[in-house]
Short mmCIF file of C-alpha atoms in Angstrom, two decimals:
data_model
loop_
_atom_site.label_atom_id
_atom_site.label_comp_id
_atom_site.label_asym_id
_atom_site.label_seq_id
_atom_site.Cartn_x
_atom_site.Cartn_y
_atom_site.Cartn_z
CA UNK A 1 124.98 79.70 72.91
CA UNK A 2 126.62 81.86 70.20
CA UNK A 3 126.75 85.39 70.11
CA UNK A 4 128.54 88.36 69.02
CA UNK A 5 129.51 91.81 70.30
CA UNK A 6 129.73 95.01 69.19
CA UNK A 7 130.22 97.08 71.90
CA UNK A 8 130.28 100.62 69.87
CA UNK A 9 127.15 101.26 68.13
CA UNK A 10 128.73 104.72 66.84
CA UNK A 11 131.64 104.92 65.86
CA UNK A 12 132.84 108.56 64.21
CA UNK A 13 136.68 109.14 62.90
CA UNK A 14 138.27 112.20 60.37
CA UNK A 15 138.72 110.95 56.94
CA UNK A 16 142.14 110.00 56.55
CA UNK A 17 142.42 108.84 60.15
CA UNK A 18 142.74 104.73 61.13
CA UNK A 19 139.62 103.07 62.15
CA UNK A 20 138.61 100.08 64.06
CA UNK A 21 135.24 98.45 64.30
CA UNK A 22 135.56 96.20 66.92
CA UNK A 23 133.72 92.60 67.11
CA UNK A 24 134.00 89.74 69.60
CA UNK A 25 132.31 86.50 69.73
CA UNK A 26 131.52 83.30 71.81
CA UNK A 27 131.28 80.23 70.49
CA UNK A 28 132.49 76.27 71.41
CA UNK A 29 133.28 74.96 67.67
CA UNK A 30 135.19 76.52 64.58
CA UNK A 31 133.70 79.99 63.80
CA UNK A 32 133.64 81.52 60.38
CA UNK A 33 133.41 84.92 61.18
CA UNK A 34 131.68 87.52 58.15
CA UNK A 35 131.70 91.72 58.46
CA UNK A 36 128.70 93.02 56.34
CA UNK A 37 127.76 96.78 55.65
CA UNK A 38 125.32 98.65 54.62
CA UNK A 39 125.31 102.11 53.20
CA UNK A 40 122.47 104.33 53.52
CA UNK A 41 119.10 103.32 51.94
CA UNK A 42 121.26 100.43 50.75
CA UNK A 43 120.80 96.49 51.46
CA UNK A 44 122.81 94.71 53.57
CA UNK A 45 125.75 93.42 51.88
CA UNK A 46 129.25 91.10 52.17
CA UNK A 47 132.01 92.92 53.01
CA UNK A 48 134.18 90.31 53.36
CA UNK A 49 134.93 86.45 55.29
CA UNK A 50 137.53 85.68 57.63
CA UNK A 51 138.26 82.09 55.66
CA UNK A 52 138.89 84.42 52.18
CA UNK A 53 141.79 86.48 54.03
CA UNK A 54 141.59 89.53 51.56
CA UNK A 55 141.04 93.21 51.72
CA UNK A 56 138.11 94.41 50.58
CA UNK A 57 137.80 98.22 49.89
CA UNK A 58 140.81 98.56 52.11
CA UNK A 59 139.34 96.91 54.68
CA UNK A 60 140.71 93.86 56.58
CA UNK A 61 139.87 91.87 59.65
CA UNK A 62 142.19 89.28 61.56
CA UNK A 63 140.18 86.16 63.59
CA UNK A 64 142.27 86.22 66.69
CA UNK A 65 140.91 82.63 68.75
CA UNK A 66 142.88 83.81 71.64
CA UNK A 67 140.66 86.82 72.20
CA UNK A 68 137.94 85.54 70.18
CA UNK A 69 138.22 88.89 67.97
CA UNK A 70 137.76 89.51 64.44
CA UNK A 71 138.10 93.92 64.13
CA UNK A 72 137.61 95.12 61.28
CA UNK A 73 140.60 97.87 60.09
CA UNK A 74 141.40 100.30 57.13
CA UNK A 75 144.32 102.60 57.78
CA UNK A 76 143.30 105.79 55.70
CA UNK A 77 138.86 105.94 56.33
CA UNK A 78 136.89 107.46 53.34
CA UNK A 79 133.74 109.89 53.72
CA UNK A 80 132.33 106.89 51.31
CA UNK A 81 132.88 104.43 54.44
CA UNK A 82 130.00 106.10 56.22
CA UNK A 83 128.07 103.02 56.68
CA UNK A 84 126.35 100.68 59.69
CA UNK A 85 128.51 97.61 60.19
CA UNK A 86 127.57 94.14 60.94
CA UNK A 87 130.01 91.49 62.29
CA UNK A 88 128.31 87.97 62.09
CA UNK A 89 129.54 84.73 62.65
CA UNK A 90 128.14 81.23 61.05
CA UNK A 91 126.70 79.61 63.83
CA UNK A 92 126.66 75.89 62.06
CA UNK A 93 128.50 74.50 58.88
CA UNK A 94 126.10 73.27 56.68
CA UNK A 95 123.58 75.28 58.32
CA UNK A 96 124.89 78.63 56.70
CA UNK A 97 123.03 80.44 59.72
CA UNK A 98 124.25 83.83 60.63
CA UNK A 99 124.13 85.18 64.44
CA UNK A 100 124.80 89.35 63.97
CA UNK A 101 126.36 91.95 66.26
CA UNK A 102 124.21 94.61 67.13
CA UNK A 103 126.19 96.77 64.49
CA UNK A 104 128.24 100.03 64.78
CA UNK A 105 126.87 102.82 62.72
CA UNK A 106 130.45 104.46 61.18
CA UNK A 107 130.51 108.06 60.31
CA UNK A 108 133.24 109.52 58.35
CA UNK A 109 133.86 113.46 58.97
CA UNK A 110 135.59 115.56 55.75
CA UNK B 1 126.33 89.32 42.48
CA UNK B 2 123.14 87.90 42.61
CA UNK B 3 119.81 89.79 43.22
CA UNK B 4 117.37 88.96 45.74
CA UNK B 5 113.79 91.08 45.93
CA UNK B 6 111.28 91.69 48.34
CA UNK B 7 108.30 92.76 47.94
CA UNK B 8 105.86 94.43 49.26
CA UNK B 9 108.77 97.11 50.50
CA UNK B 10 106.41 98.23 53.16
CA UNK B 11 103.07 97.44 53.84
CA UNK B 12 100.31 98.96 56.88
CA UNK B 13 97.06 96.86 57.73
CA UNK B 14 94.75 96.21 60.29
CA UNK B 15 95.27 94.50 63.57
CA UNK B 16 94.07 90.70 62.82
CA UNK B 17 94.76 90.91 59.69
CA UNK B 18 97.20 88.14 57.61
CA UNK B 19 100.25 89.53 55.38
CA UNK B 20 102.23 87.92 52.70
CA UNK B 21 105.36 88.86 51.75
CA UNK B 22 107.52 87.74 48.76
CA UNK B 23 111.46 87.11 48.54
CA UNK B 24 112.55 85.99 45.38
CA UNK B 25 115.94 85.36 44.12
CA UNK B 26 115.66 87.41 40.38
CA UNK B 27 119.04 85.54 38.75
CA UNK B 28 119.74 82.38 40.72
CA UNK B 29 118.46 79.29 42.57
CA UNK B 30 118.24 79.65 46.10
CA UNK B 31 117.90 76.02 47.68
CA UNK B 32 117.79 77.76 50.97
CA UNK B 33 116.15 81.38 52.11
CA UNK B 34 116.29 82.47 55.78
CA UNK B 35 113.89 85.01 57.14
CA UNK B 36 115.01 88.28 59.68
CA UNK B 37 113.58 90.75 61.75
CA UNK B 38 114.79 93.54 62.79
CA UNK B 39 113.72 96.00 65.02
CA UNK B 40 114.90 99.91 65.11
CA UNK B 41 118.47 100.36 66.31
CA UNK B 42 118.65 96.41 66.66
CA UNK B 43 120.31 93.84 65.47
CA UNK B 44 118.37 91.31 62.60
CA UNK B 45 117.99 88.21 64.80
CA UNK B 46 117.15 84.94 62.60
CA UNK B 47 113.74 83.73 62.63
CA UNK B 48 113.80 80.51 60.23
CA UNK B 49 115.20 78.57 57.59
CA UNK B 50 113.74 77.68 54.90
CA UNK B 51 114.49 75.19 52.21
CA UNK B 52 112.75 74.71 49.29
CA UNK B 53 110.16 71.79 49.07
CA UNK B 54 110.41 70.96 52.97
CA UNK B 55 109.20 72.44 55.92
CA UNK B 56 110.91 75.70 57.25
CA UNK B 57 112.94 75.45 60.46
CA UNK B 58 112.15 77.82 63.15
CA UNK B 59 114.41 79.76 65.79
CA UNK B 60 113.74 79.60 69.19
CA UNK B 61 110.69 81.65 70.62
CA UNK B 62 108.96 82.01 66.73
CA UNK B 63 106.14 81.09 66.84
CA UNK B 64 105.59 78.68 63.34
CA UNK B 65 101.69 78.97 63.64
CA UNK B 66 102.14 82.50 63.65
CA UNK B 67 105.20 83.17 60.63
CA UNK B 68 104.19 81.09 58.34
CA UNK B 69 107.21 79.97 55.42
CA UNK B 70 106.48 78.55 52.29
CA UNK B 71 109.34 77.42 49.92
CA UNK B 72 107.01 76.24 46.87
CA UNK B 73 110.35 76.73 44.32
CA UNK B 74 113.66 77.56 44.14
CA UNK B 75 113.20 81.16 43.47
CA UNK B 76 110.28 82.35 46.12
CA UNK B 77 109.87 82.09 49.43
CA UNK B 78 106.87 83.70 51.33
CA UNK B 79 106.26 84.98 54.78
CA UNK B 80 102.83 85.45 56.05
CA UNK B 81 102.11 87.20 59.18
CA UNK B 82 98.55 85.19 60.50
CA UNK B 83 96.43 87.26 62.89
CA UNK B 84 98.86 90.67 63.53
CA UNK B 85 99.09 92.81 65.75
CA UNK B 86 100.69 95.24 66.51
CA UNK B 87 103.54 94.44 68.01
CA UNK B 88 104.49 92.51 64.66
CA UNK B 89 105.23 95.69 63.66
CA UNK B 90 109.09 95.28 62.52
CA UNK B 91 111.26 95.29 59.70
CA UNK B 92 111.34 91.99 58.15
CA UNK B 93 114.52 90.84 55.74
CA UNK B 94 115.47 87.62 53.89
CA UNK B 95 118.08 86.38 52.38
CA UNK B 96 119.16 83.58 50.09
CA UNK B 97 121.72 80.84 49.49
CA UNK B 98 122.22 79.65 46.07
CA UNK B 99 123.64 76.11 45.49
CA UNK B 100 126.58 78.01 43.51
CA UNK B 101 127.18 80.36 46.01
CA UNK B 102 128.65 80.18 49.53
CA UNK B 103 127.55 83.73 50.50
CA UNK B 104 123.68 84.72 52.03
CA UNK B 105 122.59 88.02 49.79
CA UNK B 106 120.00 89.66 50.84
CA UNK B 107 117.22 91.93 50.43
CA UNK B 108 116.05 95.41 50.92
CA UNK B 109 113.31 94.46 53.52
CA UNK B 110 109.56 95.00 54.04
CA UNK B 111 107.98 97.39 57.02
CA UNK B 112 105.26 96.01 58.41
CA UNK B 113 103.16 98.50 60.24
CA UNK B 114 100.24 96.43 62.30
CA UNK B 115 97.57 99.36 63.28
#
């Protein structure tokens, strides 16, 4: 079965510090992985996807198939990064179904 | 980006009544829409996948007779919670996938409270 695990429900760092949100997955095939973000009082939106290999708002994420991980990183956190972050896995190509992790609430302290 | 709306944003109903939630893609045609359920402080759980003009595909454990999904047009999908009970109280979120996009766009969600 497909599963996404985000071990940290809450993560708090100071502004300017590096941040890493962990995501591990369980999937037998070749996954497509995503990070979604939900800012306060806003809807869920795509932050980045592993196939794009791009940096969005300073965030990057590398798919590590050996460790089945897709951790989200940013070298210098900013206060506006405070939000709920969800890691998601696309379980079946073509069907476009997403399996979400439990989410991590990131708080950036001034 | 593409915009998805949901109506209503919140609804309170009595136990035993039915509630309809609408999901609309405002500026694109959505070949596929998804319905999720989110309990407090928990993740989104996919309930069903809805393709325009065909029957919805429900995830394991989701009662199709209780959660009726209709995707009659390329811009509208509806979720009807039939004979609602307090345990159906939750946050329901839809997303839409357009033919020209390779991304799900999410609605703002609908909070359902069943008394």
